[in-house]
Tab-separated table of C-alpha atoms in Angstrom:
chain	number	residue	atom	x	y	z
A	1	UNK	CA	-117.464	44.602	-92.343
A	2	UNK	CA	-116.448	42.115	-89.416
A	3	UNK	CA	-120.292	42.444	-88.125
A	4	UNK	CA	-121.892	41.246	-91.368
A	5	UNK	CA	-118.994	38.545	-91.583
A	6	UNK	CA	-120.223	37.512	-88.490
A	7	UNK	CA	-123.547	37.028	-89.481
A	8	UNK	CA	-122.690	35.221	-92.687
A	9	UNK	CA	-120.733	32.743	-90.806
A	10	UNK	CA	-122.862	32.476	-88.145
A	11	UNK	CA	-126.442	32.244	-88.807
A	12	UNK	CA	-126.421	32.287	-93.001
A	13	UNK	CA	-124.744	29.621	-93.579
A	14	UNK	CA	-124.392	27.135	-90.464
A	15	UNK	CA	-127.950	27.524	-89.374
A	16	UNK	CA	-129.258	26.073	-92.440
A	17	UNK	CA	-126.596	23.412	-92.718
A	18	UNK	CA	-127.849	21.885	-89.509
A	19	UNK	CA	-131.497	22.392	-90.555
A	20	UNK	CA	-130.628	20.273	-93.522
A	21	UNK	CA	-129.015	18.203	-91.487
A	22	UNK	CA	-131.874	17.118	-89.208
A	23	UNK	CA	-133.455	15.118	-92.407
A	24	UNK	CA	-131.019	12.587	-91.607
A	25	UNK	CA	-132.252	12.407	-88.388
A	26	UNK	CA	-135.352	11.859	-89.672
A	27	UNK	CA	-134.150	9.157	-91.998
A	28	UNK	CA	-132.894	7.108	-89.845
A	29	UNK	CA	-136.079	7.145	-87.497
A	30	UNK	CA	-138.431	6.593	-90.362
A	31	UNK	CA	-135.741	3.666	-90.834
A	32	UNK	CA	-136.588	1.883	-87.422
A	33	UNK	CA	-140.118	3.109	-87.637
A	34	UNK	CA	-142.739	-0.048	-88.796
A	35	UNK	CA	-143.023	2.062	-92.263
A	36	UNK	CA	-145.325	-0.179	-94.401
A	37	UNK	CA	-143.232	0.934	-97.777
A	38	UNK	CA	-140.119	-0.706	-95.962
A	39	UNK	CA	-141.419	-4.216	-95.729
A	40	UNK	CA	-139.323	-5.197	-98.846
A	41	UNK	CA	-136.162	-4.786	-96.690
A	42	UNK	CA	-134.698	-6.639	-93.927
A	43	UNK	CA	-134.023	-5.629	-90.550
A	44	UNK	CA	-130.071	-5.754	-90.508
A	45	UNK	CA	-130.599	-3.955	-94.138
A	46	UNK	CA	-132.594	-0.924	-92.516
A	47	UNK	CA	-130.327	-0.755	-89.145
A	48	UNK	CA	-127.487	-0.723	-91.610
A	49	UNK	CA	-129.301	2.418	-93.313
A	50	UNK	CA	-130.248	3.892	-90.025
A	51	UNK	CA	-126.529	3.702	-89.260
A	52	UNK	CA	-125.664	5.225	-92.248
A	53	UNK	CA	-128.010	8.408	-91.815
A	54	UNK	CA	-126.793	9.243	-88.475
A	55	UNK	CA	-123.098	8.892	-89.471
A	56	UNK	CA	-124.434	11.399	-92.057
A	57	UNK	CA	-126.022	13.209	-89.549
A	58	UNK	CA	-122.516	13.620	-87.361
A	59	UNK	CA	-120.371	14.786	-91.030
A	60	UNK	CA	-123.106	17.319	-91.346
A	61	UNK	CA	-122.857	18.660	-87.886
A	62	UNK	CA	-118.498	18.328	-88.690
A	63	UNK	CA	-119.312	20.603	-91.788
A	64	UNK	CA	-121.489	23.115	-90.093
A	65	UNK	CA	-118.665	23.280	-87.261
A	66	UNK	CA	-116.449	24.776	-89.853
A	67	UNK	CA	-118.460	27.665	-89.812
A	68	UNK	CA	-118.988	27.781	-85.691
A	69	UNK	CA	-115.174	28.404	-85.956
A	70	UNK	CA	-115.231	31.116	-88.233
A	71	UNK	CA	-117.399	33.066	-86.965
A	72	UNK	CA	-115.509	33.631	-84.155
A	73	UNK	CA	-112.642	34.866	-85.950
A	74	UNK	CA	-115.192	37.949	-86.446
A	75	UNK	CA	-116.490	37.859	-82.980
A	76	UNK	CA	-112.749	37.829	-81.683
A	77	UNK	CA	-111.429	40.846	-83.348
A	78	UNK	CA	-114.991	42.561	-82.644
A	79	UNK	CA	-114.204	42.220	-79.245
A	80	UNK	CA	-110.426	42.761	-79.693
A	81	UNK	CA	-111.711	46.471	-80.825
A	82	UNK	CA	-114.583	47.310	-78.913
A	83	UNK	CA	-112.775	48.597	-75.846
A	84	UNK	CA	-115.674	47.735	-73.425
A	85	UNK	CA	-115.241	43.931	-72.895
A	86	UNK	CA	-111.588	42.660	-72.202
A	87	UNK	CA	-109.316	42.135	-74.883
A	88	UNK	CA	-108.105	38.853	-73.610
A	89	UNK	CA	-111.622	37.442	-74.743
A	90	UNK	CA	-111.339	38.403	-77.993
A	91	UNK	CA	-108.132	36.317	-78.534
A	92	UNK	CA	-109.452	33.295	-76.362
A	93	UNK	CA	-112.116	33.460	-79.450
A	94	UNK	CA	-109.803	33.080	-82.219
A	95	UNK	CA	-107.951	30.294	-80.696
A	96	UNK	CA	-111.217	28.551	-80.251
A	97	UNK	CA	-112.043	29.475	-83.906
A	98	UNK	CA	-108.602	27.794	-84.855
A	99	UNK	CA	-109.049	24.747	-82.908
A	100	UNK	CA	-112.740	24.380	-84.308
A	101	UNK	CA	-111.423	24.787	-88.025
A	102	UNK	CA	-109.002	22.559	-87.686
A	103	UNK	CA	-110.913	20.133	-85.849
A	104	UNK	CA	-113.133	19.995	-88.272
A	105	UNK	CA	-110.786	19.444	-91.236
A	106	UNK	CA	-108.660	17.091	-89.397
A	107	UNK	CA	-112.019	14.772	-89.031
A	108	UNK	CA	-113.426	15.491	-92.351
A	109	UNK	CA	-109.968	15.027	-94.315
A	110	UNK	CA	-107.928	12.134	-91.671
A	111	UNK	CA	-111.068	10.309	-90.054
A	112	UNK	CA	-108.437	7.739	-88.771
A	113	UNK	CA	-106.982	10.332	-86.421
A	114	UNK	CA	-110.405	12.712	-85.464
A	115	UNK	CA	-110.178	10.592	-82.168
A	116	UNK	CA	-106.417	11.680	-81.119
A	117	UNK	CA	-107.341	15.730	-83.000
A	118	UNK	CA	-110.366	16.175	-81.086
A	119	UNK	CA	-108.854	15.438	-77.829
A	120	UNK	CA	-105.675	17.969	-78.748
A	121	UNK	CA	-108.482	20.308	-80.214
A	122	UNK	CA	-111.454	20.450	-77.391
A	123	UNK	CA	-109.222	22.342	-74.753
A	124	UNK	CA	-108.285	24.954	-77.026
A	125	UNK	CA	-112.216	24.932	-78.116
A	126	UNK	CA	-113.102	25.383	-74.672
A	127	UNK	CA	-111.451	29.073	-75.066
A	128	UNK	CA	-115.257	30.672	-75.828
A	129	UNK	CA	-116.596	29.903	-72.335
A	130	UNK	CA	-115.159	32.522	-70.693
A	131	UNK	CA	-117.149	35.315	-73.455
A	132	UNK	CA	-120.378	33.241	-72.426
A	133	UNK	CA	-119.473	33.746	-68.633
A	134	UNK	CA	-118.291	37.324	-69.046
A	135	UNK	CA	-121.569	38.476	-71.471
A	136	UNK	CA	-123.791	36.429	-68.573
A	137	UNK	CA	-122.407	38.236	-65.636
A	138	UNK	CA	-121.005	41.582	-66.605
A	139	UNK	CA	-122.562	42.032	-70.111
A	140	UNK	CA	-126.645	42.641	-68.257
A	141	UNK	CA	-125.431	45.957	-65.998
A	142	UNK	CA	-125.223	49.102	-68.052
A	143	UNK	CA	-122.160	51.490	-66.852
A	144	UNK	CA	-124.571	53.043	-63.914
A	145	UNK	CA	-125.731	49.411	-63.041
A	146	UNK	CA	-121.996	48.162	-62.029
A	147	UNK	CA	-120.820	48.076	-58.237
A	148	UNK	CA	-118.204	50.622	-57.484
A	149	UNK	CA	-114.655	49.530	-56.211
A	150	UNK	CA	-115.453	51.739	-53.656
């Protein structure tokens, strides 16, 4: 049950978010482009837009982060089970997964205080590194693979 959580949260739903998310990167570039249909408008009236579709752009990624931190509430307690990989890892991950959620809320809900939250938030975020490190380094031996503490 965690695993398919896991790839609900993680590819399902965020992936697409931020693929729907790139047309306002797009916007905004066909907004500073020379587009012929844009003539009508001035240019402090399409750097305004531009503006506007990349401060789109950044509540879109906010939104997709959401669901970056809970997936690792799955990926935590995954890891928190398997045995194999240290348990400490697994609750690194669902710290992370707390400070991305409410991260994310904090900037959706209070944008006049996302500055002052994501500078409380982005040390506790930083608690997934060490999975990355540990999957990069001991993750590629098998069991035979590994050096002996002989």
């Amino acid at each position: 049950m965690l695993s398919r959580q896991l790839v609900i949260l993680g590819a399902l739903v965020s992936v697409p978010i931020m693929f729907l998310d790139v047309v306002n990167e797009v916007a905004a570039l066909v907004l500073v482009g020379d587009a012929e249909f844009l003539s009508t408008f001035d240019r402090p009236q399409l750097d305004s837009l531009a503006y506007l579709f990349l401060h789109l752009h950044g509540q879109g990624t906010t939104v997709a982060s959401v669901f970056w931190g809970l997936w690792l509430f799955p990926f935590g307690l995954l890891l928190i089970r398997c045995g194999f990989i240290p348990q400490f890892l697994g609750f690194l991950l669902l710290v992370a997964g707390t400070a991305y959620v409410a991260n994310a809320f904090a900037t959706l809900l209070v944008p006049s205080l996302s500055a002052a939250i994501e500078r409380i938030a982005l040390p506790p975020e930083m608690a997934e590194l060490p999975i990355i490190q540990w999957l990069a380094i001991w993750g590629a031996w098998t069991r035979s693979d590994q050096p002996s503490a002989t």
